[in-house]
PDB file of C-alpha atoms and ligand atoms in Angstrom:
ATOM      1  CA  MET A   1     134.877 162.424 179.070  1.00 69.00           C
ATOM      2  CA  LYS A   2     138.571 162.841 179.757  1.00 88.00           C
ATOM      3  CA  LYS A   3     140.609 159.684 179.839  1.00 94.00           C
ATOM      4  CA  VAL A   4     144.277 158.792 179.933  1.00 97.00           C
ATOM      5  CA  ILE A   5     145.021 155.948 177.542  1.00 98.00           C
ATOM      6  CA  VAL A   6     148.387 154.289 176.992  1.00 98.00           C
ATOM      7  CA  ILE A   7     148.912 152.480 173.689  1.00 98.00           C
ATOM      8  CA  TYR A   8     151.930 150.301 173.252  1.00 96.00           C
ATOM      9  CA  GLY A   9     153.235 147.501 171.090  1.00 97.00           C
ATOM     10  CA  LEU A  10     156.006 146.519 168.679  1.00 97.00           C
ATOM     11  CA  PRO A  11     157.218 148.996 166.039  1.00 96.00           C
ATOM     12  CA  ALA A  12     154.561 149.331 163.298  1.00 95.00           C
ATOM     13  CA  SER A  13     151.946 147.593 165.454  1.00 97.00           C
ATOM     14  CA  GLY A  14     149.500 150.416 164.675  1.00 97.00           C
ATOM     15  CA  LYS A  15     149.888 152.564 167.809  1.00 97.00           C
ATOM     16  CA  SER A  16     149.856 155.944 166.061  1.00 97.00           C
ATOM     17  CA  THR A  17     147.023 154.980 163.716  1.00 97.00           C
ATOM     18  CA  GLN A  18     144.763 154.014 166.607  1.00 98.00           C
ATOM     19  CA  ALA A  19     145.877 156.966 168.754  1.00 98.00           C
ATOM     20  CA  LYS A  20     144.960 159.384 165.939  1.00 98.00           C
ATOM     21  CA  LEU A  21     141.529 157.780 165.603  1.00 98.00           C
ATOM     22  CA  LEU A  22     140.976 158.145 169.356  1.00 98.00           C
ATOM     23  CA  GLU A  23     142.069 161.781 169.215  1.00 97.00           C
ATOM     24  CA  LYS A  24     139.571 162.436 166.428  1.00 97.00           C
ATOM     25  CA  LYS A  25     136.653 160.622 168.051  1.00 97.00           C
ATOM     26  CA  TYR A  26     137.039 161.683 171.684  1.00 95.00           C
ATOM     27  CA  GLY A  27     139.040 164.920 171.436  1.00 96.00           C
ATOM     28  CA  TRP A  28     141.870 163.633 173.606  1.00 97.00           C
ATOM     29  CA  GLN A  29     145.325 164.913 172.767  1.00 97.00           C
ATOM     30  CA  HIS A  30     147.553 162.434 170.940  1.00 98.00           C
ATOM     31  CA  PHE A  31     151.044 162.460 172.442  1.00 98.00           C
ATOM     32  CA  SER A  32     153.595 160.398 170.505  1.00 98.00           C
ATOM     33  CA  MET A  33     156.950 160.248 172.256  1.00 97.00           C
ATOM     34  CA  GLY A  34     158.655 159.025 169.047  1.00 96.00           C
ATOM     35  CA  GLU A  35     157.272 161.986 167.073  1.00 96.00           C
ATOM     36  CA  LYS A  36     158.229 164.388 169.856  1.00 97.00           C
ATOM     37  CA  LEU A  37     161.804 163.062 169.876  1.00 97.00           C
ATOM     38  CA  ARG A  38     162.052 163.230 166.076  1.00 96.00           C
ATOM     39  CA  ALA A  39     160.852 166.861 166.176  1.00 97.00           C
ATOM     40  CA  LEU A  40     163.381 167.716 168.897  1.00 97.00           C
ATOM     41  CA  ILE A  41     166.167 166.101 166.851  1.00 97.00           C
ATOM     42  CA  LYS A  42     165.111 167.980 163.711  1.00 96.00           C
ATOM     43  CA  SER A  43     164.965 171.320 165.519  1.00 97.00           C
ATOM     44  CA  GLY A  44     168.573 170.926 166.676  1.00 95.00           C
ATOM     45  CA  SER A  45     167.631 171.366 170.367  1.00 96.00           C
ATOM     46  CA  ASP A  46     169.945 170.168 173.161  1.00 96.00           C
ATOM     47  CA  ILE A  47     167.553 167.378 174.115  1.00 96.00           C
ATOM     48  CA  GLY A  48     167.339 166.337 170.460  1.00 96.00           C
ATOM     49  CA  ALA A  49     171.130 166.276 170.157  1.00 97.00           C
ATOM     50  CA  LYS A  50     171.351 163.984 173.190  1.00 96.00           C
ATOM     51  CA  ALA A  51     168.643 161.653 171.842  1.00 97.00           C
ATOM     52  CA  LYS A  52     169.736 161.504 168.186  1.00 97.00           C
ATOM     53  CA  ASP A  53     172.216 158.596 168.137  1.00 97.00           C
ATOM     54  CA  ILE A  54     170.115 156.567 170.554  1.00 97.00           C
ATOM     55  CA  VAL A  55     166.942 156.915 168.470  1.00 97.00           C
ATOM     56  CA  GLU A  56     168.839 156.221 165.259  1.00 95.00           C
ATOM     57  CA  ASN A  57     170.155 152.978 166.749  1.00 95.00           C
ATOM     58  CA  GLY A  58     166.734 151.859 167.924  1.00 95.00           C
ATOM     59  CA  LEU A  59     167.567 151.946 171.637  1.00 97.00           C
ATOM     60  CA  LEU A  60     165.629 153.481 174.509  1.00 97.00           C
ATOM     61  CA  VAL A  61     166.412 157.099 175.315  1.00 97.00           C
ATOM     62  CA  PRO A  62     167.308 157.558 179.028  1.00 97.00           C
ATOM     63  CA  ASP A  63     164.508 158.613 181.364  1.00 96.00           C
ATOM     64  CA  ASP A  64     165.924 162.088 182.143  1.00 96.00           C
ATOM     65  CA  ILE A  65     165.693 162.976 178.437  1.00 97.00           C
ATOM     66  CA  ILE A  66     162.221 161.434 178.230  1.00 97.00           C
ATOM     67  CA  LEU A  67     161.108 163.492 181.230  1.00 96.00           C
ATOM     68  CA  ALA A  68     162.442 166.670 179.615  1.00 95.00           C
ATOM     69  CA  ALA A  69     160.665 165.797 176.347  1.00 96.00           C
ATOM     70  CA  LEU A  70     157.328 165.137 178.030  1.00 96.00           C
ATOM     71  CA  GLY A  71     156.271 168.730 178.649  1.00 94.00           C
ATOM     72  CA  PRO A  72     152.952 169.541 180.342  1.00 95.00           C
ATOM     73  CA  VAL A  73     151.245 166.218 179.587  1.00 96.00           C
ATOM     74  CA  ALA A  74     149.636 165.915 183.012  1.00 95.00           C
ATOM     75  CA  GLU A  75     147.928 169.291 182.581  1.00 95.00           C
ATOM     76  CA  GLN A  76     146.819 168.211 179.110  1.00 95.00           C
ATOM     77  CA  ALA A  77     145.458 164.946 180.530  1.00 95.00           C
ATOM     78  CA  GLN A  78     143.439 166.943 183.023  1.00 94.00           C
ATOM     79  CA  SER A  79     142.093 169.500 180.554  1.00 95.00           C
ATOM     80  CA  THR A  80     141.318 167.379 177.452  1.00 95.00           C
ATOM     81  CA  GLY A  81     142.289 163.763 178.153  1.00 96.00           C
ATOM     82  CA  ILE A  82     145.292 162.226 176.403  1.00 98.00           C
ATOM     83  CA  VAL A  83     146.426 159.184 174.438  1.00 98.00           C
ATOM     84  CA  PHE A  84     150.047 158.248 175.014  1.00 98.00           C
ATOM     85  CA  ASP A  85     151.628 156.510 172.041  1.00 98.00           C
ATOM     86  CA  GLY A  86     154.999 154.885 172.730  1.00 96.00           C
ATOM     87  CA  PHE A  87     155.180 156.158 176.309  1.00 98.00           C
ATOM     88  CA  PRO A  88     155.679 154.682 178.856  1.00 98.00           C
ATOM     89  CA  ARG A  89     157.972 152.005 177.468  1.00 97.00           C
ATOM     90  CA  LYS A  90     159.138 150.505 180.756  1.00 96.00           C
ATOM     91  CA  GLN A  91     158.020 150.287 184.356  1.00 96.00           C
ATOM     92  CA  GLU A  92     160.163 153.190 185.605  1.00 96.00           C
ATOM     93  CA  GLN A  93     158.505 155.453 183.022  1.00 98.00           C
ATOM     94  CA  ALA A  94     155.063 154.174 184.034  1.00 98.00           C
ATOM     95  CA  GLN A  95     155.855 155.166 187.607  1.00 97.00           C
ATOM     96  CA  ILE A  96     157.073 158.600 186.490  1.00 96.00           C
ATOM     97  CA  LEU A  97     153.810 159.043 184.584  1.00 97.00           C
ATOM     98  CA  ASP A  98     151.699 157.938 187.550  1.00 98.00           C
ATOM     99  CA  LYS A  99     153.403 160.532 189.760  1.00 97.00           C
ATOM    100  CA  LEU A 100     152.929 163.331 187.216  1.00 96.00           C
ATOM    101  CA  LEU A 101     149.254 162.445 186.772  1.00 97.00           C
ATOM    102  CA  ALA A 102     148.642 162.155 190.511  1.00 96.00           C
ATOM    103  CA  ASP A 103     149.757 165.787 190.876  1.00 93.00           C
ATOM    104  CA  THR A 104     146.829 166.869 188.693  1.00 93.00           C
ATOM    105  CA  GLY A 105     144.365 164.374 190.176  1.00 93.00           C
ATOM    106  CA  THR A 106     144.283 162.089 187.121  1.00 95.00           C
ATOM    107  CA  LYS A 107     145.453 158.536 186.445  1.00 96.00           C
ATOM    108  CA  VAL A 108     145.913 156.046 183.620  1.00 97.00           C
ATOM    109  CA  SER A 109     142.495 154.688 182.617  1.00 96.00           C
ATOM    110  CA  ALA A 110     143.645 151.818 180.384  1.00 97.00           C
ATOM    111  CA  CYS A 111     146.692 150.385 178.667  1.00 98.00           C
ATOM    112  CA  LEU A 112     146.106 148.922 175.200  1.00 98.00           C
ATOM    113  CA  LEU A 113     148.662 146.401 173.947  1.00 98.00           C
ATOM    114  CA  LEU A 114     148.596 145.880 170.175  1.00 98.00           C
ATOM    115  CA  GLU A 115     149.916 142.385 169.498  1.00 97.00           C
ATOM    116  CA  VAL A 116     151.485 141.623 166.093  1.00 97.00           C
ATOM    117  CA  SER A 117     153.950 139.046 164.800  1.00 95.00           C
ATOM    118  CA  GLY A 118     157.547 139.747 163.816  1.00 92.00           C
ATOM    119  CA  GLU A 119     156.680 139.082 160.137  1.00 93.00           C
ATOM    120  CA  THR A 120     153.933 141.703 160.263  1.00 95.00           C
ATOM    121  CA  VAL A 121     156.354 144.244 161.748  1.00 95.00           C
ATOM    122  CA  GLN A 122     158.794 143.634 158.898  1.00 93.00           C
ATOM    123  CA  LYS A 123     156.099 143.780 156.220  1.00 93.00           C
ATOM    124  CA  ARG A 124     154.579 147.013 157.537  1.00 94.00           C
ATOM    125  CA  ILE A 125     157.955 148.710 157.958  1.00 95.00           C
ATOM    126  CA  ASN A 126     158.879 147.781 154.381  1.00 91.00           C
ATOM    127  CA  SER A 127     155.648 149.267 153.095  1.00 91.00           C
ATOM    128  CA  ARG A 128     155.949 152.553 155.011  1.00 89.00           C
ATOM    129  CA  LEU A 129     159.650 153.054 154.141  1.00 86.00           C
ATOM    130  CA  SER A 130     159.117 155.479 151.282  1.00 81.00           C
ATOM    131  CA  VAL A 131     156.013 157.114 152.807  1.00 86.00           C
ATOM    132  CA  GLU A 132     157.409 158.131 156.195  1.00 85.00           C
ATOM    133  CA  ALA A 133     161.160 158.020 155.442  1.00 86.00           C
ATOM    134  CA  ARG A 134     162.067 157.450 159.100  1.00 89.00           C
ATOM    135  CA  SER A 135     165.797 156.952 159.543  1.00 89.00           C
ATOM    136  CA  ASP A 136     165.240 154.190 162.115  1.00 92.00           C
ATOM    137  CA  ASP A 137     163.150 152.208 159.577  1.00 93.00           C
ATOM    138  CA  GLN A 138     165.875 152.132 156.910  1.00 92.00           C
ATOM    139  CA  ASP A 139     168.338 149.677 158.436  1.00 92.00           C
ATOM    140  CA  SER A 140     167.149 146.147 159.219  1.00 92.00           C
ATOM    141  CA  ALA A 141     169.668 145.853 162.091  1.00 93.00           C
ATOM    142  CA  VAL A 142     168.077 148.917 163.742  1.00 94.00           C
ATOM    143  CA  VAL A 143     164.587 147.486 163.261  1.00 94.00           C
ATOM    144  CA  LYS A 144     165.822 144.255 164.864  1.00 94.00           C
ATOM    145  CA  ASN A 145     167.156 146.281 167.819  1.00 94.00           C
ATOM    146  CA  ARG A 146     163.799 147.981 168.251  1.00 96.00           C
ATOM    147  CA  VAL A 147     162.008 144.631 168.310  1.00 96.00           C
ATOM    148  CA  GLU A 148     164.483 143.209 170.839  1.00 96.00           C
ATOM    149  CA  VAL A 149     164.287 146.314 173.017  1.00 96.00           C
ATOM    150  CA  PHE A 150     160.505 146.039 172.981  1.00 96.00           C
ATOM    151  CA  GLU A 151     160.582 142.375 173.991  1.00 96.00           C
ATOM    152  CA  GLN A 152     163.184 142.810 176.705  1.00 96.00           C
ATOM    153  CA  GLU A 153     162.390 146.219 178.155  1.00 94.00           C
ATOM    154  CA  SER A 154     158.818 147.133 177.201  1.00 94.00           C
ATOM    155  CA  LEU A 155     156.889 143.877 177.262  1.00 93.00           C
ATOM    156  CA  PRO A 156     157.356 143.467 181.047  1.00 93.00           C
ATOM    157  CA  LEU A 157     155.302 146.657 181.399  1.00 95.00           C
ATOM    158  CA  CYS A 158     152.234 144.424 180.838  1.00 94.00           C
ATOM    159  CA  ALA A 159     152.560 143.065 184.358  1.00 96.00           C
ATOM    160  CA  TYR A 160     152.471 146.584 185.799  1.00 97.00           C
ATOM    161  CA  TYR A 161     149.129 147.422 184.193  1.00 97.00           C
ATOM    162  CA  GLU A 162     147.761 143.889 184.481  1.00 97.00           C
ATOM    163  CA  ALA A 163     148.203 144.058 188.258  1.00 97.00           C
ATOM    164  CA  GLN A 164     145.964 147.145 188.201  1.00 96.00           C
ATOM    165  CA  ASN A 165     143.371 145.498 185.902  1.00 96.00           C
ATOM    166  CA  LYS A 166     144.116 148.115 183.261  1.00 97.00           C
ATOM    167  CA  LEU A 167     145.684 145.974 180.534  1.00 98.00           C
ATOM    168  CA  TYR A 168     143.764 145.167 177.344  1.00 98.00           C
ATOM    169  CA  ARG A 169     145.388 142.938 174.718  1.00 98.00           C
ATOM    170  CA  LEU A 170     144.280 143.541 171.149  1.00 98.00           C
ATOM    171  CA  ASP A 171     144.927 141.533 168.017  1.00 98.00           C
ATOM    172  CA  GLY A 172     146.968 144.018 165.989  1.00 98.00           C
ATOM    173  CA  GLU A 173     146.798 141.751 162.916  1.00 98.00           C
ATOM    174  CA  LYS A 174     143.141 142.673 162.381  1.00 98.00           C
ATOM    175  CA  SER A 175     142.072 145.601 160.198  1.00 97.00           C
ATOM    176  CA  VAL A 176     142.401 149.178 161.471  1.00 98.00           C
ATOM    177  CA  GLU A 177     138.586 149.422 161.644  1.00 98.00           C
ATOM    178  CA  GLU A 178     138.151 146.157 163.553  1.00 98.00           C
ATOM    179  CA  ILE A 179     140.803 147.121 166.102  1.00 98.00           C
ATOM    180  CA  PHE A 180     139.319 150.572 166.550  1.00 98.00           C
ATOM    181  CA  GLU A 181     135.877 149.075 167.111  1.00 98.00           C
ATOM    182  CA  LYS A 182     137.288 146.912 169.914  1.00 98.00           C
ATOM    183  CA  ILE A 183     139.089 149.908 171.418  1.00 98.00           C
ATOM    184  CA  CYS A 184     135.862 151.922 171.384  1.00 97.00           C
ATOM    185  CA  GLU A 185     134.098 149.084 173.237  1.00 97.00           C
ATOM    186  CA  ILE A 186     136.817 149.227 175.887  1.00 97.00           C
ATOM    187  CA  VAL A 187     136.445 152.998 176.132  1.00 96.00           C
ATOM    188  CA  GLU A 188     132.660 152.759 176.420  1.00 93.00           C
ATOM    189  CA  ASN A 189     133.131 150.266 179.275  1.00 92.00           C
ATOM    190  CA  LEU A 190     135.428 152.745 180.988  1.00 91.00           C
ATOM    191  CA  TYR A 191     132.641 155.322 180.730  1.00 82.00           C
ATOM    192  CA  GLU A 192     130.221 152.843 182.285  1.00 82.00           C
ATOM    193  CA  LYS A 193     132.577 152.158 185.146  1.00 77.00           C
ATOM    194  CA  SER A 194     133.448 155.735 186.035  1.00 73.00           C
ATOM    195  CA  ARG A 195     130.605 157.819 184.549  1.00 56.00           C
ATOM    196  CA  ASP A 196     132.866 160.884 184.244  1.00 53.00           C
TER     197      ASP A 196
HETATM  198  P1  AMP B 201     158.427 155.211 167.971  1.00 65.02           P
HETATM  199  O1  AMP B 201     158.081 156.339 167.042  1.00 65.02           O
HETATM  200  O2  AMP B 201     157.424 155.024 169.057  1.00 65.02           O
HETATM  201  O3  AMP B 201     158.690 153.923 167.218  1.00 65.02           O
HETATM  202  O4  AMP B 201     159.803 155.610 168.691  1.00 65.02           O
HETATM  203  C1  AMP B 201     160.969 155.823 167.942  1.00 65.02           C
HETATM  204  C2  AMP B 201     162.190 155.788 168.840  1.00 65.02           C
HETATM  205  O5  AMP B 201     162.142 156.862 169.796  1.00 65.02           O
HETATM  206  C3  AMP B 201     162.346 154.526 169.688  1.00 65.02           C
HETATM  207  O6  AMP B 201     162.957 153.466 168.970  1.00 65.02           O
HETATM  208  C4  AMP B 201     163.254 155.047 170.822  1.00 65.02           C
HETATM  209  O7  AMP B 201     164.580 155.186 170.372  1.00 65.02           O
HETATM  210  C5  AMP B 201     162.698 156.455 171.059  1.00 65.02           C
HETATM  211  N1  AMP B 201     161.606 156.454 172.049  1.00 65.02           N
HETATM  212  C6  AMP B 201     160.290 156.687 171.809  1.00 65.02           C
HETATM  213  N2  AMP B 201     159.568 156.624 172.929  1.00 65.02           N
HETATM  214  C7  AMP B 201     160.455 156.334 173.930  1.00 65.02           C
HETATM  215  C8  AMP B 201     160.320 156.118 175.327  1.00 65.02           C
HETATM  216  N3  AMP B 201     159.130 156.173 175.947  1.00 65.02           N
HETATM  217  N4  AMP B 201     161.445 155.830 176.048  1.00 65.02           N
HETATM  218  C9  AMP B 201     162.651 155.780 175.442  1.00 65.02           C
HETATM  219  N5  AMP B 201     162.846 155.962 174.126  1.00 65.02           N
HETATM  220  C10 AMP B 201     161.766 156.242 173.363  1.00 65.02           C
END
């Protein structure tokens, strides 16, 4: 079954972990906008050069750059299903995504919000510092920016998906396994509803 799932939440809320598990279990492509941007920056591409300072300061990259970084995600959604991790991050991006998907006859099936506290964010970022070595994890002022940007610009996205009955709030403080179990229940319910 092909589905289009959006996962979002604070930095280190577990988005990528859960997206990877979904990719493995259901065969949907995992698309992480953060990873895509980091790869574009590393490769020295024009888009990467434009995004670099913004990402390193923990701010949102403008939508024209995001659109250029997206690539053929709508086609991927149609052929295998897809899990978006860290995209969309605001209502304008959600609308862009809806338009792209509509062109291939698909739509967002569910939006999963992983809810964690500020202390958990800090603790998890501290523990992944040496493992992932992300430049935007190193400076506490940048982490603070990312949290503020999420609260001010991304959190309102809830209302967009809530109005469409597509929003599912999950307790991101629980274990990876417990969260994934809940997500699978949601997915199974989607199957029930649409049978495709
Ligand atoms: P992430 O790996 O999801 O934590 O994203 C890392 C950084 O990439 C963010 O702090 C933003 O600077 C940028 N970024 C990722 N996704 C988006 C998006 N959908 N819109 C704008 N900027 C983004």
